[in-house]
Amino acid sequence: MDSRQDLRPTEAEIEILKVLWEQGPATVRDIHDALVARGHRTGYTTSLKLLQVMHGKGLVLRDESQRAHRFAAAVSRGATERAFVGDLIHKLFDGSAARLVLQALGGEPPASTGELAEIRRLLAAIEKEPRA
């Protein structure tokens, strides 16, 4: 396993990153409350420990300038999604992005009309790009 993979967020860490991506920098209390509101059964000290581990991994930044430390995502949502999808394509779909897309679009739940329109726009943009 390479060092990049060692720094990949766990499922619990992804939930914290989702809060930070949506809300921006927040205190441990704010993050914990958001997790509980989303139905996660976790203790405050568990949230704190996860944030400390995530800081050590470089997944979050910590602002210690105030009494209540504020945490912010150090990784973007897009980069994290691309890394996980890249691994999934490589490991499960033998490097075929097309097989992943076909499986995703043919699965449940089906893509919404808005999602399909967005996919069509993306495909049109890709088709306009010059090929190497």
mmCIF file with all atom_site columns, C-alpha atoms in Angstrom:
data_model
loop_
_atom_site.group_PDB
_atom_site.id
_atom_site.type_symbol
_atom_site.label_atom_id
_atom_site.label_alt_id
_atom_site.label_comp_id
_atom_site.label_asym_id
_atom_site.label_entity_id
_atom_site.label_seq_id
_atom_site.pdbx_PDB_ins_code
_atom_site.Cartn_x
_atom_site.Cartn_y
_atom_site.Cartn_z
_atom_site.occupancy
_atom_site.B_iso_or_equiv
_atom_site.pdbx_formal_charge
_atom_site.auth_seq_id
_atom_site.auth_comp_id
_atom_site.auth_asym_id
_atom_site.auth_atom_id
_atom_site.pdbx_PDB_model_num
ATOM 1   C CA . MET A 1 1   ? 0.000   0.000  0.000   1.00 0.00 ? 1   MET A CA 1
ATOM 2   C CA . ASP A 1 2   ? 1.482   3.374  -0.944  1.00 0.00 ? 2   ASP A CA 1
ATOM 3   C CA . SER A 1 3   ? 1.681   6.324  1.443   1.00 0.00 ? 3   SER A CA 1
ATOM 4   C CA . ARG A 1 4   ? -1.112  8.177  -0.415  1.00 0.00 ? 4   ARG A CA 1
ATOM 5   C CA . GLN A 1 5   ? -3.497  5.315  0.255   1.00 0.00 ? 5   GLN A CA 1
ATOM 6   C CA . ASP A 1 6   ? -2.520  5.270  3.943   1.00 0.00 ? 6   ASP A CA 1
ATOM 7   C CA . LEU A 1 7   ? -3.877  8.827  4.140   1.00 0.00 ? 7   LEU A CA 1
ATOM 8   C CA . ARG A 1 8   ? -7.241  7.990  2.573   1.00 0.00 ? 8   ARG A CA 1
ATOM 9   C CA . PRO A 1 9   ? -10.119 8.904  4.858   1.00 0.00 ? 9   PRO A CA 1
ATOM 10  C CA . THR A 1 10  ? -12.069 6.138  6.547   1.00 0.00 ? 10  THR A CA 1
ATOM 11  C CA . GLU A 1 11  ? -15.877 6.064  6.379   1.00 0.00 ? 11  GLU A CA 1
ATOM 12  C CA . ALA A 1 12  ? -16.136 7.934  9.690   1.00 0.00 ? 12  ALA A CA 1
ATOM 13  C CA . GLU A 1 13  ? -13.606 10.517 8.506   1.00 0.00 ? 13  GLU A CA 1
ATOM 14  C CA . ILE A 1 14  ? -15.550 10.999 5.266   1.00 0.00 ? 14  ILE A CA 1
ATOM 15  C CA . GLU A 1 15  ? -18.647 11.844 7.300   1.00 0.00 ? 15  GLU A CA 1
ATOM 16  C CA . ILE A 1 16  ? -16.686 14.560 9.111   1.00 0.00 ? 16  ILE A CA 1
ATOM 17  C CA . LEU A 1 17  ? -15.273 15.840 5.820   1.00 0.00 ? 17  LEU A CA 1
ATOM 18  C CA . LYS A 1 18  ? -18.812 16.052 4.409   1.00 0.00 ? 18  LYS A CA 1
ATOM 19  C CA . VAL A 1 19  ? -19.780 18.331 7.296   1.00 0.00 ? 19  VAL A CA 1
ATOM 20  C CA . LEU A 1 20  ? -16.727 20.523 6.702   1.00 0.00 ? 20  LEU A CA 1
ATOM 21  C CA . TRP A 1 21  ? -17.242 20.619 2.917   1.00 0.00 ? 21  TRP A CA 1
ATOM 22  C CA . GLU A 1 22  ? -20.859 21.723 3.404   1.00 0.00 ? 22  GLU A CA 1
ATOM 23  C CA . GLN A 1 23  ? -20.496 24.057 6.405   1.00 0.00 ? 23  GLN A CA 1
ATOM 24  C CA . GLY A 1 24  ? -16.918 25.274 6.170   1.00 0.00 ? 24  GLY A CA 1
ATOM 25  C CA . PRO A 1 25  ? -14.611 25.602 9.197   1.00 0.00 ? 25  PRO A CA 1
ATOM 26  C CA . ALA A 1 26  ? -16.246 24.483 12.436  1.00 0.00 ? 26  ALA A CA 1
ATOM 27  C CA . THR A 1 27  ? -15.553 23.624 16.059  1.00 0.00 ? 27  THR A CA 1
ATOM 28  C CA . VAL A 1 28  ? -15.592 20.065 17.364  1.00 0.00 ? 28  VAL A CA 1
ATOM 29  C CA . ARG A 1 29  ? -18.985 20.819 18.964  1.00 0.00 ? 29  ARG A CA 1
ATOM 30  C CA . ASP A 1 30  ? -20.416 22.081 15.655  1.00 0.00 ? 30  ASP A CA 1
ATOM 31  C CA . ILE A 1 31  ? -19.114 19.028 13.795  1.00 0.00 ? 31  ILE A CA 1
ATOM 32  C CA . HIS A 1 32  ? -20.347 16.610 16.456  1.00 0.00 ? 32  HIS A CA 1
ATOM 33  C CA . ASP A 1 33  ? -23.804 18.231 16.508  1.00 0.00 ? 33  ASP A CA 1
ATOM 34  C CA . ALA A 1 34  ? -24.018 18.003 12.696  1.00 0.00 ? 34  ALA A CA 1
ATOM 35  C CA . LEU A 1 35  ? -23.089 14.315 12.793  1.00 0.00 ? 35  LEU A CA 1
ATOM 36  C CA . VAL A 1 36  ? -25.730 13.599 15.436  1.00 0.00 ? 36  VAL A CA 1
ATOM 37  C CA . ALA A 1 37  ? -28.321 15.549 13.418  1.00 0.00 ? 37  ALA A CA 1
ATOM 38  C CA . ARG A 1 38  ? -27.515 13.269 10.469  1.00 0.00 ? 38  ARG A CA 1
ATOM 39  C CA . GLY A 1 39  ? -28.270 10.224 12.574  1.00 0.00 ? 39  GLY A CA 1
ATOM 40  C CA . HIS A 1 40  ? -24.738 9.200  13.513  1.00 0.00 ? 40  HIS A CA 1
ATOM 41  C CA . ARG A 1 41  ? -24.521 7.753  16.995  1.00 0.00 ? 41  ARG A CA 1
ATOM 42  C CA . THR A 1 42  ? -21.172 8.988  18.146  1.00 0.00 ? 42  THR A CA 1
ATOM 43  C CA . GLY A 1 43  ? -19.815 10.579 21.281  1.00 0.00 ? 43  GLY A CA 1
ATOM 44  C CA . TYR A 1 44  ? -18.229 14.005 21.470  1.00 0.00 ? 44  TYR A CA 1
ATOM 45  C CA . THR A 1 45  ? -14.873 12.535 22.498  1.00 0.00 ? 45  THR A CA 1
ATOM 46  C CA . THR A 1 46  ? -14.982 10.167 19.512  1.00 0.00 ? 46  THR A CA 1
ATOM 47  C CA . SER A 1 47  ? -15.524 13.137 17.191  1.00 0.00 ? 47  SER A CA 1
ATOM 48  C CA . LEU A 1 48  ? -12.620 14.954 18.855  1.00 0.00 ? 48  LEU A CA 1
ATOM 49  C CA . LYS A 1 49  ? -10.318 11.933 18.540  1.00 0.00 ? 49  LYS A CA 1
ATOM 50  C CA . LEU A 1 50  ? -11.228 11.449 14.877  1.00 0.00 ? 50  LEU A CA 1
ATOM 51  C CA . LEU A 1 51  ? -10.434 15.108 14.170  1.00 0.00 ? 51  LEU A CA 1
ATOM 52  C CA . GLN A 1 52  ? -7.075  14.751 15.929  1.00 0.00 ? 52  GLN A CA 1
ATOM 53  C CA . VAL A 1 53  ? -6.246  11.685 13.831  1.00 0.00 ? 53  VAL A CA 1
ATOM 54  C CA . MET A 1 54  ? -7.423  13.463 10.672  1.00 0.00 ? 54  MET A CA 1
ATOM 55  C CA . HIS A 1 55  ? -5.201  16.439 11.512  1.00 0.00 ? 55  HIS A CA 1
ATOM 56  C CA . GLY A 1 56  ? -2.248  14.078 11.867  1.00 0.00 ? 56  GLY A CA 1
ATOM 57  C CA . LYS A 1 57  ? -3.054  12.555 8.463   1.00 0.00 ? 57  LYS A CA 1
ATOM 58  C CA . GLY A 1 58  ? -3.292  16.003 6.874   1.00 0.00 ? 58  GLY A CA 1
ATOM 59  C CA . LEU A 1 59  ? -7.000  15.666 6.077   1.00 0.00 ? 59  LEU A CA 1
ATOM 60  C CA . VAL A 1 60  ? -8.024  18.694 8.169   1.00 0.00 ? 60  VAL A CA 1
ATOM 61  C CA . LEU A 1 61  ? -6.428  21.954 9.217   1.00 0.00 ? 61  LEU A CA 1
ATOM 62  C CA . ARG A 1 62  ? -6.704  23.194 12.823  1.00 0.00 ? 62  ARG A CA 1
ATOM 63  C CA . ASP A 1 63  ? -6.940  26.866 13.768  1.00 0.00 ? 63  ASP A CA 1
ATOM 64  C CA . GLU A 1 64  ? -5.773  27.173 17.369  1.00 0.00 ? 64  GLU A CA 1
ATOM 65  C CA . SER A 1 65  ? -6.030  30.974 17.564  1.00 0.00 ? 65  SER A CA 1
ATOM 66  C CA . GLN A 1 66  ? -9.214  30.872 19.654  1.00 0.00 ? 66  GLN A CA 1
ATOM 67  C CA . ARG A 1 67  ? -10.191 28.902 22.743  1.00 0.00 ? 67  ARG A CA 1
ATOM 68  C CA . ALA A 1 68  ? -12.445 26.601 20.714  1.00 0.00 ? 68  ALA A CA 1
ATOM 69  C CA . HIS A 1 69  ? -10.258 25.238 17.927  1.00 0.00 ? 69  HIS A CA 1
ATOM 70  C CA . ARG A 1 70  ? -11.762 25.351 14.465  1.00 0.00 ? 70  ARG A CA 1
ATOM 71  C CA . PHE A 1 71  ? -11.197 22.638 11.899  1.00 0.00 ? 71  PHE A CA 1
ATOM 72  C CA . ALA A 1 72  ? -11.351 22.960 8.109   1.00 0.00 ? 72  ALA A CA 1
ATOM 73  C CA . ALA A 1 73  ? -11.054 20.392 5.356   1.00 0.00 ? 73  ALA A CA 1
ATOM 74  C CA . ALA A 1 74  ? -7.514  20.258 3.961   1.00 0.00 ? 74  ALA A CA 1
ATOM 75  C CA . VAL A 1 75  ? -8.626  18.101 1.029   1.00 0.00 ? 75  VAL A CA 1
ATOM 76  C CA . SER A 1 76  ? -11.232 19.035 -1.544  1.00 0.00 ? 76  SER A CA 1
ATOM 77  C CA . ARG A 1 77  ? -14.352 17.018 -2.112  1.00 0.00 ? 77  ARG A CA 1
ATOM 78  C CA . GLY A 1 78  ? -13.550 16.677 -5.814  1.00 0.00 ? 78  GLY A CA 1
ATOM 79  C CA . ALA A 1 79  ? -10.013 15.391 -5.245  1.00 0.00 ? 79  ALA A CA 1
ATOM 80  C CA . THR A 1 80  ? -11.259 12.901 -2.650  1.00 0.00 ? 80  THR A CA 1
ATOM 81  C CA . GLU A 1 81  ? -14.022 11.654 -4.934  1.00 0.00 ? 81  GLU A CA 1
ATOM 82  C CA . ARG A 1 82  ? -11.609 11.312 -7.872  1.00 0.00 ? 82  ARG A CA 1
ATOM 83  C CA . ALA A 1 83  ? -9.153  9.328  -5.753  1.00 0.00 ? 83  ALA A CA 1
ATOM 84  C CA . PHE A 1 84  ? -11.827 6.892  -4.559  1.00 0.00 ? 84  PHE A CA 1
ATOM 85  C CA . VAL A 1 85  ? -13.388 6.512  -8.015  1.00 0.00 ? 85  VAL A CA 1
ATOM 86  C CA . GLY A 1 86  ? -9.954  5.964  -9.541  1.00 0.00 ? 86  GLY A CA 1
ATOM 87  C CA . ASP A 1 87  ? -9.272  3.177  -7.057  1.00 0.00 ? 87  ASP A CA 1
ATOM 88  C CA . LEU A 1 88  ? -12.698 1.665  -7.671  1.00 0.00 ? 88  LEU A CA 1
ATOM 89  C CA . ILE A 1 89  ? -12.216 1.698  -11.454 1.00 0.00 ? 89  ILE A CA 1
ATOM 90  C CA . HIS A 1 90  ? -8.794  0.112  -11.110 1.00 0.00 ? 90  HIS A CA 1
ATOM 91  C CA . LYS A 1 91  ? -9.697  -2.531 -8.499  1.00 0.00 ? 91  LYS A CA 1
ATOM 92  C CA . LEU A 1 92  ? -13.205 -3.571 -9.488  1.00 0.00 ? 92  LEU A CA 1
ATOM 93  C CA . PHE A 1 93  ? -13.683 -2.589 -13.125 1.00 0.00 ? 93  PHE A CA 1
ATOM 94  C CA . ASP A 1 94  ? -10.236 -3.557 -14.490 1.00 0.00 ? 94  ASP A CA 1
ATOM 95  C CA . GLY A 1 95  ? -9.463  0.062  -15.375 1.00 0.00 ? 95  GLY A CA 1
ATOM 96  C CA . SER A 1 96  ? -12.650 0.572  -17.414 1.00 0.00 ? 96  SER A CA 1
ATOM 97  C CA . ALA A 1 97  ? -14.421 3.822  -16.571 1.00 0.00 ? 97  ALA A CA 1
ATOM 98  C CA . ALA A 1 98  ? -17.099 2.888  -19.116 1.00 0.00 ? 98  ALA A CA 1
ATOM 99  C CA . ARG A 1 99  ? -17.985 -0.285 -17.173 1.00 0.00 ? 99  ARG A CA 1
ATOM 100 C CA . LEU A 1 100 ? -18.306 1.772  -13.977 1.00 0.00 ? 100 LEU A CA 1
ATOM 101 C CA . VAL A 1 101 ? -20.570 4.321  -15.674 1.00 0.00 ? 101 VAL A CA 1
ATOM 102 C CA . LEU A 1 102 ? -22.727 1.645  -17.282 1.00 0.00 ? 102 LEU A CA 1
ATOM 103 C CA . GLN A 1 103 ? -23.128 -0.108 -13.939 1.00 0.00 ? 103 GLN A CA 1
ATOM 104 C CA . ALA A 1 104 ? -23.939 3.151  -12.154 1.00 0.00 ? 104 ALA A CA 1
ATOM 105 C CA . LEU A 1 105 ? -26.502 4.311  -14.720 1.00 0.00 ? 105 LEU A CA 1
ATOM 106 C CA . GLY A 1 106 ? -28.170 0.918  -14.974 1.00 0.00 ? 106 GLY A CA 1
ATOM 107 C CA . GLY A 1 107 ? -28.399 0.405  -11.237 1.00 0.00 ? 107 GLY A CA 1
ATOM 108 C CA . GLU A 1 108 ? -30.729 1.486  -8.493  1.00 0.00 ? 108 GLU A CA 1
ATOM 109 C CA . PRO A 1 109 ? -31.735 4.171  -7.907  1.00 0.00 ? 109 PRO A CA 1
ATOM 110 C CA . PRO A 1 110 ? -31.840 5.327  -11.518 1.00 0.00 ? 110 PRO A CA 1
ATOM 111 C CA . ALA A 1 111 ? -30.229 8.645  -12.432 1.00 0.00 ? 111 ALA A CA 1
ATOM 112 C CA . SER A 1 112 ? -32.612 11.602 -12.237 1.00 0.00 ? 112 SER A CA 1
ATOM 113 C CA . THR A 1 113 ? -33.518 13.714 -15.255 1.00 0.00 ? 113 THR A CA 1
ATOM 114 C CA . GLY A 1 114 ? -31.274 16.496 -13.952 1.00 0.00 ? 114 GLY A CA 1
ATOM 115 C CA . GLU A 1 115 ? -28.367 14.111 -13.440 1.00 0.00 ? 115 GLU A CA 1
ATOM 116 C CA . LEU A 1 116 ? -28.791 12.721 -16.955 1.00 0.00 ? 116 LEU A CA 1
ATOM 117 C CA . ALA A 1 117 ? -28.785 16.262 -18.379 1.00 0.00 ? 117 ALA A CA 1
ATOM 118 C CA . GLU A 1 118 ? -25.577 17.019 -16.465 1.00 0.00 ? 118 GLU A CA 1
ATOM 119 C CA . ILE A 1 119 ? -24.010 13.798 -17.795 1.00 0.00 ? 119 ILE A CA 1
ATOM 120 C CA . ARG A 1 120 ? -24.977 14.773 -21.361 1.00 0.00 ? 120 ARG A CA 1
ATOM 121 C CA . ARG A 1 121 ? -23.339 18.209 -20.899 1.00 0.00 ? 121 ARG A CA 1
ATOM 122 C CA . LEU A 1 122 ? -20.179 16.569 -19.595 1.00 0.00 ? 122 LEU A CA 1
ATOM 123 C CA . LEU A 1 123 ? -20.080 14.099 -22.496 1.00 0.00 ? 123 LEU A CA 1
ATOM 124 C CA . ALA A 1 124 ? -20.556 16.933 -24.999 1.00 0.00 ? 124 ALA A CA 1
ATOM 125 C CA . ALA A 1 125 ? -17.689 18.872 -23.402 1.00 0.00 ? 125 ALA A CA 1
ATOM 126 C CA . ILE A 1 126 ? -15.439 15.810 -23.458 1.00 0.00 ? 126 ILE A CA 1
ATOM 127 C CA . GLU A 1 127 ? -16.245 15.137 -27.136 1.00 0.00 ? 127 GLU A CA 1
ATOM 128 C CA . LYS A 1 128 ? -15.243 18.726 -28.016 1.00 0.00 ? 128 LYS A CA 1
ATOM 129 C CA . GLU A 1 129 ? -11.800 18.349 -26.390 1.00 0.00 ? 129 GLU A CA 1
ATOM 130 C CA . PRO A 1 130 ? -8.964  17.711 -28.804 1.00 0.00 ? 130 PRO A CA 1
ATOM 131 C CA . ARG A 1 131 ? -7.626  14.141 -28.619 1.00 0.00 ? 131 ARG A CA 1
ATOM 132 C CA . ALA A 1 132 ? -3.946  13.466 -28.165 1.00 0.00 ? 132 ALA A CA 1
#
